[in-house]
JSON list of C-alpha atoms in Angstrom, two decimals:
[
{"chain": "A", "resi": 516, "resn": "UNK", "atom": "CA", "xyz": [62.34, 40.73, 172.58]},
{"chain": "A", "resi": 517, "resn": "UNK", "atom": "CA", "xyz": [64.80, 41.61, 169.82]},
{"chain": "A", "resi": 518, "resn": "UNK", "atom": "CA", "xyz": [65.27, 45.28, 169.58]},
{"chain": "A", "resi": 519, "resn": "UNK", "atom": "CA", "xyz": [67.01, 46.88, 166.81]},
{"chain": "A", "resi": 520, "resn": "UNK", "atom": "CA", "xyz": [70.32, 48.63, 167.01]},
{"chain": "A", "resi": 521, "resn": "UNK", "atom": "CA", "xyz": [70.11, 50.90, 163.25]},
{"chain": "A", "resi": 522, "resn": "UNK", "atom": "CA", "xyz": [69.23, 54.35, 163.63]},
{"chain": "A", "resi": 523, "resn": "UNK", "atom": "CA", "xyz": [68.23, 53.85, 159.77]},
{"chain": "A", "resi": 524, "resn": "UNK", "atom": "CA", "xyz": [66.41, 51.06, 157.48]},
{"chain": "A", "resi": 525, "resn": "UNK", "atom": "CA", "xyz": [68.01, 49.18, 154.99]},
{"chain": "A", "resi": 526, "resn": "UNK", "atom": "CA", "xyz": [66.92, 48.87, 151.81]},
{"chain": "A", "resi": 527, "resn": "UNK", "atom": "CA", "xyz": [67.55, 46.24, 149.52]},
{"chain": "A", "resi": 528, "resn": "UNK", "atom": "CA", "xyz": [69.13, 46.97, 146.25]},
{"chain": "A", "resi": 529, "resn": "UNK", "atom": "CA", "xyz": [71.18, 45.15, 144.06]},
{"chain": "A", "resi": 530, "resn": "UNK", "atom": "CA", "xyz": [73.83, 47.43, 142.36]},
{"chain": "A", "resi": 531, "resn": "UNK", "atom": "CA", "xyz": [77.20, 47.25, 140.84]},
{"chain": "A", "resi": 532, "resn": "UNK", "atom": "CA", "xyz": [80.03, 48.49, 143.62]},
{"chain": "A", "resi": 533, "resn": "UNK", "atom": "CA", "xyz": [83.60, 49.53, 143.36]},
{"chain": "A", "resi": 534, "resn": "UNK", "atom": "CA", "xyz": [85.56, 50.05, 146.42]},
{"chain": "A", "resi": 535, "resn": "UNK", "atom": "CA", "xyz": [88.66, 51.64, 146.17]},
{"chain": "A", "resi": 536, "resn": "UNK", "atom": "CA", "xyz": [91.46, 51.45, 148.26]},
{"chain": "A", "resi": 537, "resn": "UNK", "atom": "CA", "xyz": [94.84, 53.23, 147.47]},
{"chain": "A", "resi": 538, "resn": "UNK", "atom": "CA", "xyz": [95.60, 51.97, 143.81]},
{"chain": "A", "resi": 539, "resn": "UNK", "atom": "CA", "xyz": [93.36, 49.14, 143.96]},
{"chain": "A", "resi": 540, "resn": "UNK", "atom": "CA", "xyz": [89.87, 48.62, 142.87]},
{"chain": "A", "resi": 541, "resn": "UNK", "atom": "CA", "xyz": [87.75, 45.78, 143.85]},
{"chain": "A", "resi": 542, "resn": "UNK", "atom": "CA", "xyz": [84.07, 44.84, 142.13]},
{"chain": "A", "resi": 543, "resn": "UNK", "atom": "CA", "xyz": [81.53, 44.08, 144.22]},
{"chain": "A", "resi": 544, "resn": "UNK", "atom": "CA", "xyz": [77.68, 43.84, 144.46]},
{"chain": "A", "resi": 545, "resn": "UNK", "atom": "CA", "xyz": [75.52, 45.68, 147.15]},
{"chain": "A", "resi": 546, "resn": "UNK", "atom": "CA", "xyz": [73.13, 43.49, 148.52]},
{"chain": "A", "resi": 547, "resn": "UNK", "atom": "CA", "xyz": [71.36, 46.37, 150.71]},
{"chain": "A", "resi": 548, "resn": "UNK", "atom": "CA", "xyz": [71.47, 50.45, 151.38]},
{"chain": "A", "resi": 549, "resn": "UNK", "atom": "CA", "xyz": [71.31, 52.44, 154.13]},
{"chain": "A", "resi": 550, "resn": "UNK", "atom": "CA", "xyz": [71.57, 56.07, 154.82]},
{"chain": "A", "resi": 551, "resn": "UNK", "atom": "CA", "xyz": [74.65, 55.65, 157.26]},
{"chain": "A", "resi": 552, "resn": "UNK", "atom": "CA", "xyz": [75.97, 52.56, 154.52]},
{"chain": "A", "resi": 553, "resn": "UNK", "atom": "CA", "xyz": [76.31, 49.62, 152.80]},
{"chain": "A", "resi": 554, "resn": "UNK", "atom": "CA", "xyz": [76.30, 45.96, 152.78]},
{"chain": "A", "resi": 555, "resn": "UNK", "atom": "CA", "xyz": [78.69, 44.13, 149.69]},
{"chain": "A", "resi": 556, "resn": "UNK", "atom": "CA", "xyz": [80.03, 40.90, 148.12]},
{"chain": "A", "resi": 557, "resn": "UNK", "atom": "CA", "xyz": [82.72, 40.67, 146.85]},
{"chain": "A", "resi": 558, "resn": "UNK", "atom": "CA", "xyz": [85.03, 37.94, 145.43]},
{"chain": "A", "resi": 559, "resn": "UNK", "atom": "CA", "xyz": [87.98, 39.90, 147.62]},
{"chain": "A", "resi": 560, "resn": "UNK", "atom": "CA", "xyz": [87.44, 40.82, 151.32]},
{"chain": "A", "resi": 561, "resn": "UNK", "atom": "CA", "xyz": [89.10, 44.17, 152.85]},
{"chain": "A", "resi": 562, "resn": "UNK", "atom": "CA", "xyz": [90.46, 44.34, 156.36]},
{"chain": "A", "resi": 563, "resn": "UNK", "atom": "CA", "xyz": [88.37, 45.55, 159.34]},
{"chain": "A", "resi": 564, "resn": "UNK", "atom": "CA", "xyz": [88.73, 49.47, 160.08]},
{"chain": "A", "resi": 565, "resn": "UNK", "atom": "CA", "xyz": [89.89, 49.92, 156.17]},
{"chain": "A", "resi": 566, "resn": "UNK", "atom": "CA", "xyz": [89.02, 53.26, 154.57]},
{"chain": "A", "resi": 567, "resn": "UNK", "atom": "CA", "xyz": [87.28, 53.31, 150.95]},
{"chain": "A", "resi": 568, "resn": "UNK", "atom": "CA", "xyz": [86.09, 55.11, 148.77]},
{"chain": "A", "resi": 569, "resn": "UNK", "atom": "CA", "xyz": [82.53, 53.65, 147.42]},
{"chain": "A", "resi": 570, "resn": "UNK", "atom": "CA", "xyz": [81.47, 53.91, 144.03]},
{"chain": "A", "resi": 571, "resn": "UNK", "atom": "CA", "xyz": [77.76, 52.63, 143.64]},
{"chain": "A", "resi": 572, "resn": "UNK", "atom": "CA", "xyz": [76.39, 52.36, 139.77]},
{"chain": "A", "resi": 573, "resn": "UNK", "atom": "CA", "xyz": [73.11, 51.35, 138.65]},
{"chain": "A", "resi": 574, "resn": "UNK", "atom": "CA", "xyz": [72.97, 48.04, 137.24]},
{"chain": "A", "resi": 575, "resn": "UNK", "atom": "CA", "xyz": [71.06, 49.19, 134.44]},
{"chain": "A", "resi": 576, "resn": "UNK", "atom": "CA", "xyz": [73.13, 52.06, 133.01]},
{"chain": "A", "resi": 577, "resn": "UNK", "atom": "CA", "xyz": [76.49, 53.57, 133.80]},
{"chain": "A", "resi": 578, "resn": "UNK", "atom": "CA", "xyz": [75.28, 56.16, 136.61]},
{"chain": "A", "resi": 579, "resn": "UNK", "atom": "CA", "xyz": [76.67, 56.97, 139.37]},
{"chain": "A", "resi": 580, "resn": "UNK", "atom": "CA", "xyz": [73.73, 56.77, 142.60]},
{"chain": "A", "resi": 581, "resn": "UNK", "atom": "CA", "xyz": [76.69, 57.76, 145.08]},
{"chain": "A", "resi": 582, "resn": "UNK", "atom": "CA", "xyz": [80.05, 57.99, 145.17]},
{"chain": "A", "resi": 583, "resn": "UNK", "atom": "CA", "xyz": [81.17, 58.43, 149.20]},
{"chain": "A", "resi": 584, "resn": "UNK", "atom": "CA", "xyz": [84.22, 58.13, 152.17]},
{"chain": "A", "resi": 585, "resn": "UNK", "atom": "CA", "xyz": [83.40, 54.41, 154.30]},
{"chain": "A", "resi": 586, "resn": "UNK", "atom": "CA", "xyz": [84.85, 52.42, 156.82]},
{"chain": "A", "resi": 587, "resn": "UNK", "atom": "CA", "xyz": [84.69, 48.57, 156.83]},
{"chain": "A", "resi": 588, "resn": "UNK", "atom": "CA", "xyz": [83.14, 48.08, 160.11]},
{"chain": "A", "resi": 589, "resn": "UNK", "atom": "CA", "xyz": [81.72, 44.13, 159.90]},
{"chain": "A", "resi": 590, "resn": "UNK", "atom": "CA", "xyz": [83.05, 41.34, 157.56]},
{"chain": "A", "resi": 591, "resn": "UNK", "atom": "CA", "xyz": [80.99, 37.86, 157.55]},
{"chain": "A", "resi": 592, "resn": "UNK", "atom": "CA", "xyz": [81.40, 35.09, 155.20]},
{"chain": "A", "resi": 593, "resn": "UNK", "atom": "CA", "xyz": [78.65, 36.65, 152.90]},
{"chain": "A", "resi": 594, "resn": "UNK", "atom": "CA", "xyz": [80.69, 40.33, 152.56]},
{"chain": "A", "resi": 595, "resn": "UNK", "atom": "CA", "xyz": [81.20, 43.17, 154.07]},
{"chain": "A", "resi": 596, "resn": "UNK", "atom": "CA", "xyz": [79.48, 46.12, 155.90]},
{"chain": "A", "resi": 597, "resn": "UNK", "atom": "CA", "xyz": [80.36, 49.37, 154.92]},
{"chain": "A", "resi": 598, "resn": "UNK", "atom": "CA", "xyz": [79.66, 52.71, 156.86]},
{"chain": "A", "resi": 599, "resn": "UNK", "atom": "CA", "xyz": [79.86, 56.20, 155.51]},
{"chain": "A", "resi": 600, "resn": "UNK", "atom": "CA", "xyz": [81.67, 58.99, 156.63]},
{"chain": "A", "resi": 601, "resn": "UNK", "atom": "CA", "xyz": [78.54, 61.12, 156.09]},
{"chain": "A", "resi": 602, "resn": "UNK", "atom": "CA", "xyz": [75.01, 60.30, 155.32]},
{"chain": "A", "resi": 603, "resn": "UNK", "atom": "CA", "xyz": [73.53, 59.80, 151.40]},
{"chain": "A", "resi": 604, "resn": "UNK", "atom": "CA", "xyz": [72.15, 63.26, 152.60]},
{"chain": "A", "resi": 605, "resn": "UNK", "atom": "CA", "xyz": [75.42, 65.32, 153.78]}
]
């Protein structure tokens, strides 16, 4: 029987991204949201262990729904998993 690693559930949301790292800024699209971080396409991939700041707007209007500290912890052909230095919470 399968049993789940997450200490949180994901939900899914589609939002607008921007992860920056030093001087760049790369556009990408969260596919789902956790408490503890994020899951995102993008047409560029970061490097495992890189540190980013996350920038997460609502699709429908300019606002910002977080704006946090993550780590790239898992990259698959589909994107990347972020997770945050603290929770959505902290």
């Amino acid at each position: 029987m399968y049993k789940e690693k997450r200490n949180f559930a994901r939900l899914a949301l589609h939002a607008k991204a921007n992860l920056h790292l030093g001087d760049r800024t790369i556009e990408g699209e969260v596919e789902n949201l956790s408490m503890k971080g994020v899951f995102v396409t993008a047409a560029r991939k970061l490097e495992l262990n890189d540190m980013v700041a996350v920038t997460i707007y609502h699709t429908l209007t300019p606002q910002v729904l977080c704006d946090l500290k993550a780590k790239v912890v898992r990259i698959t052909e589909q994107g990347m998993g972020l997770q945050f230095e603290k929770t959505l919470l902290d």
